[in-house]
Amino acid sequence: LMKVNDRTIGTLVDADIEEESTKLKALQTQQQLAVQALSIANSASESVLSLFR
């Protein structure tokens, strides 16, 4: 029974780590996309300002 419990707990921990790793990758991707969106927005506004110079 103890060995079964240890294996079950090990499986749950592994599953949690995989899930958290997936969540972390998703958050990192969202962050990269946000940075790129801000970069595009900043360059677009600079282009518009350069038209008025």
CSV table of N, CA and C in Angstrom, one decimal:
chain,number,residue,atom,x,y,z
A,1,LEU,N,0.8,-1.2,0.0
A,1,LEU,CA,0.0,0.0,0.0
A,1,LEU,C,0.9,1.3,0.0
A,2,MET,N,2.0,1.2,0.8
A,2,MET,CA,2.8,2.4,0.8
A,2,MET,C,3.5,2.6,-0.5
A,3,LYS,N,3.9,1.6,-1.2
A,3,LYS,CA,4.6,1.7,-2.5
A,3,LYS,C,3.6,2.3,-3.5
A,4,VAL,N,2.3,1.8,-3.5
A,4,VAL,CA,1.3,2.3,-4.4
A,4,VAL,C,1.1,3.8,-4.1
A,5,ASN,N,1.0,4.2,-2.8
A,5,ASN,CA,0.8,5.6,-2.5
A,5,ASN,C,2.0,6.4,-3.0
A,6,ASP,N,3.2,5.9,-2.8
A,6,ASP,CA,4.4,6.7,-3.3
A,6,ASP,C,4.3,6.9,-4.8
A,7,ARG,N,4.0,5.8,-5.5
A,7,ARG,CA,3.9,5.9,-7.0
A,7,ARG,C,2.8,6.9,-7.4
A,8,THR,N,1.7,6.8,-6.7
A,8,THR,CA,0.5,7.7,-7.0
A,8,THR,C,0.9,9.2,-6.8
A,9,ILE,N,1.5,9.4,-5.7
A,9,ILE,CA,2.0,10.8,-5.3
A,9,ILE,C,3.0,11.3,-6.3
A,10,GLY,N,3.9,10.4,-6.7
A,10,GLY,CA,4.9,10.7,-7.7
A,10,GLY,C,4.3,11.1,-9.0
A,11,THR,N,3.3,10.3,-9.4
A,11,THR,CA,2.6,10.6,-10.7
A,11,THR,C,1.9,11.9,-10.6
A,12,LEU,N,1.2,12.2,-9.5
A,12,LEU,CA,0.5,13.5,-9.3
A,12,LEU,C,1.5,14.7,-9.4
A,13,VAL,N,2.6,14.5,-8.7
A,13,VAL,CA,3.7,15.6,-8.7
A,13,VAL,C,4.2,15.8,-10.1
A,14,ASP,N,4.4,14.7,-10.9
A,14,ASP,CA,4.9,14.9,-12.3
A,14,ASP,C,3.9,15.6,-13.1
A,15,ALA,N,2.6,15.2,-12.9
A,15,ALA,CA,1.5,15.9,-13.7
A,15,ALA,C,1.4,17.3,-13.4
A,16,ASP,N,1.6,17.7,-12.1
A,16,ASP,CA,1.5,19.1,-11.7
A,16,ASP,C,2.7,19.9,-12.3
A,17,ILE,N,3.8,19.3,-12.3
A,17,ILE,CA,5.0,20.0,-12.9
A,17,ILE,C,4.8,20.2,-14.3
A,18,GLU,N,4.3,19.2,-15.1
A,18,GLU,CA,4.0,19.4,-16.5
A,18,GLU,C,3.0,20.4,-16.7
A,19,GLU,N,2.0,20.5,-15.9
A,19,GLU,CA,0.9,21.5,-16.1
A,19,GLU,C,1.5,22.9,-15.8
A,20,GLU,N,2.2,23.0,-14.8
A,20,GLU,CA,2.8,24.3,-14.4
A,20,GLU,C,3.8,24.8,-15.5
A,21,SER,N,4.6,23.8,-16.0
A,21,SER,CA,5.5,24.1,-17.1
A,21,SER,C,4.8,24.7,-18.3
A,22,THR,N,3.6,24.0,-18.7
A,22,THR,CA,2.8,24.5,-19.8
A,22,THR,C,2.3,25.9,-19.5
A,23,LYS,N,1.8,26.1,-18.3
A,23,LYS,CA,1.3,27.4,-18.0
A,23,LYS,C,2.4,28.5,-18.1
A,24,LEU,N,3.6,28.2,-17.6
A,24,LEU,CA,4.7,29.1,-17.7
A,24,LEU,C,5.0,29.4,-19.1
A,25,LYS,N,5.1,28.4,-20.0
A,25,LYS,CA,5.4,28.7,-21.4
A,25,LYS,C,4.3,29.5,-22.0
A,26,ALA,N,3.1,29.3,-21.7
A,26,ALA,CA,2.0,30.2,-22.2
A,26,ALA,C,2.1,31.6,-21.8
A,27,LEU,N,2.5,31.8,-20.5
A,27,LEU,CA,2.6,33.2,-20.0
A,27,LEU,C,3.8,33.8,-20.6
A,28,GLN,N,4.9,33.1,-20.8
A,28,GLN,CA,6.1,33.7,-21.5
A,28,GLN,C,5.8,34.1,-22.9
A,29,THR,N,5.0,33.3,-23.6
A,29,THR,CA,4.6,33.6,-25.0
A,29,THR,C,3.7,34.8,-25.0
A,30,GLN,N,2.8,34.9,-24.0
A,30,GLN,CA,1.9,36.1,-23.9
A,30,GLN,C,2.8,37.4,-23.7
A,31,GLN,N,3.8,37.2,-22.8
A,31,GLN,CA,4.7,38.4,-22.5
A,31,GLN,C,5.4,38.8,-23.8
A,32,GLN,N,6.0,37.8,-24.5
A,32,GLN,CA,6.7,38.2,-25.8
A,32,GLN,C,5.8,38.9,-26.8
A,33,LEU,N,4.6,38.4,-26.9
A,33,LEU,CA,3.6,39.0,-27.8
A,33,LEU,C,3.3,40.4,-27.4
A,34,ALA,N,3.1,40.6,-26.1
A,34,ALA,CA,2.8,42.0,-25.6
A,34,ALA,C,4.0,42.9,-25.9
A,35,VAL,N,5.2,42.5,-25.7
A,35,VAL,CA,6.4,43.3,-25.9
A,35,VAL,C,6.4,43.7,-27.4
A,36,GLN,N,6.2,42.7,-28.3
A,36,GLN,CA,6.2,43.0,-29.7
A,36,GLN,C,5.1,43.9,-30.1
A,37,ALA,N,3.9,43.8,-29.5
A,37,ALA,CA,2.8,44.7,-29.8
A,37,ALA,C,3.1,46.1,-29.4
A,38,LEU,N,3.7,46.3,-28.2
A,38,LEU,CA,4.2,47.6,-27.8
A,38,LEU,C,5.2,48.2,-28.7
A,39,SER,N,6.1,47.4,-29.1
A,39,SER,CA,7.2,47.8,-30.0
A,39,SER,C,6.6,48.3,-31.3
A,40,ILE,N,5.6,47.5,-31.9
A,40,ILE,CA,4.9,47.9,-33.1
A,40,ILE,C,4.2,49.2,-32.9
A,41,ALA,N,3.5,49.3,-31.8
A,41,ALA,CA,2.7,50.5,-31.5
A,41,ALA,C,3.6,51.8,-31.3
A,42,ASN,N,4.7,51.6,-30.7
A,42,ASN,CA,5.7,52.7,-30.5
A,42,ASN,C,6.3,53.1,-31.9
A,43,SER,N,6.6,52.2,-32.7
A,43,SER,CA,7.2,52.5,-34.0
A,43,SER,C,6.2,53.2,-34.9
A,44,ALA,N,4.9,52.7,-34.8
A,44,ALA,CA,3.9,53.4,-35.6
A,44,ALA,C,3.6,54.8,-35.2
A,45,SER,N,3.6,55.1,-33.9
A,45,SER,CA,3.4,56.5,-33.5
A,45,SER,C,4.6,57.3,-33.9
A,46,GLU,N,5.8,56.8,-33.8
A,46,GLU,CA,7.0,57.5,-34.2
A,46,GLU,C,6.9,57.8,-35.7
A,47,SER,N,6.4,56.9,-36.5
A,47,SER,CA,6.2,57.2,-38.0
A,47,SER,C,5.3,58.3,-38.2
A,48,VAL,N,4.2,58.3,-37.5
A,48,VAL,CA,3.2,59.4,-37.6
A,48,VAL,C,3.8,60.7,-37.2
A,49,LEU,N,4.5,60.7,-36.1
A,49,LEU,CA,5.1,62.0,-35.7
A,49,LEU,C,6.2,62.5,-36.7
A,50,SER,N,6.9,61.6,-37.3
A,50,SER,CA,7.9,62.0,-38.3
A,50,SER,C,7.2,62.7,-39.5
A,51,LEU,N,6.0,62.3,-39.8
A,51,LEU,CA,5.3,63.0,-40.9
A,51,LEU,C,5.0,64.5,-40.6
A,52,PHE,N,4.9,64.8,-39.3
A,52,PHE,CA,4.6,66.2,-39.0
A,52,PHE,C,5.9,67.1,-38.8
A,53,ARG,N,7.0,66.4,-38.9
A,53,ARG,CA,8.3,67.2,-38.6
A,53,ARG,C,8.7,67.9,-39.8
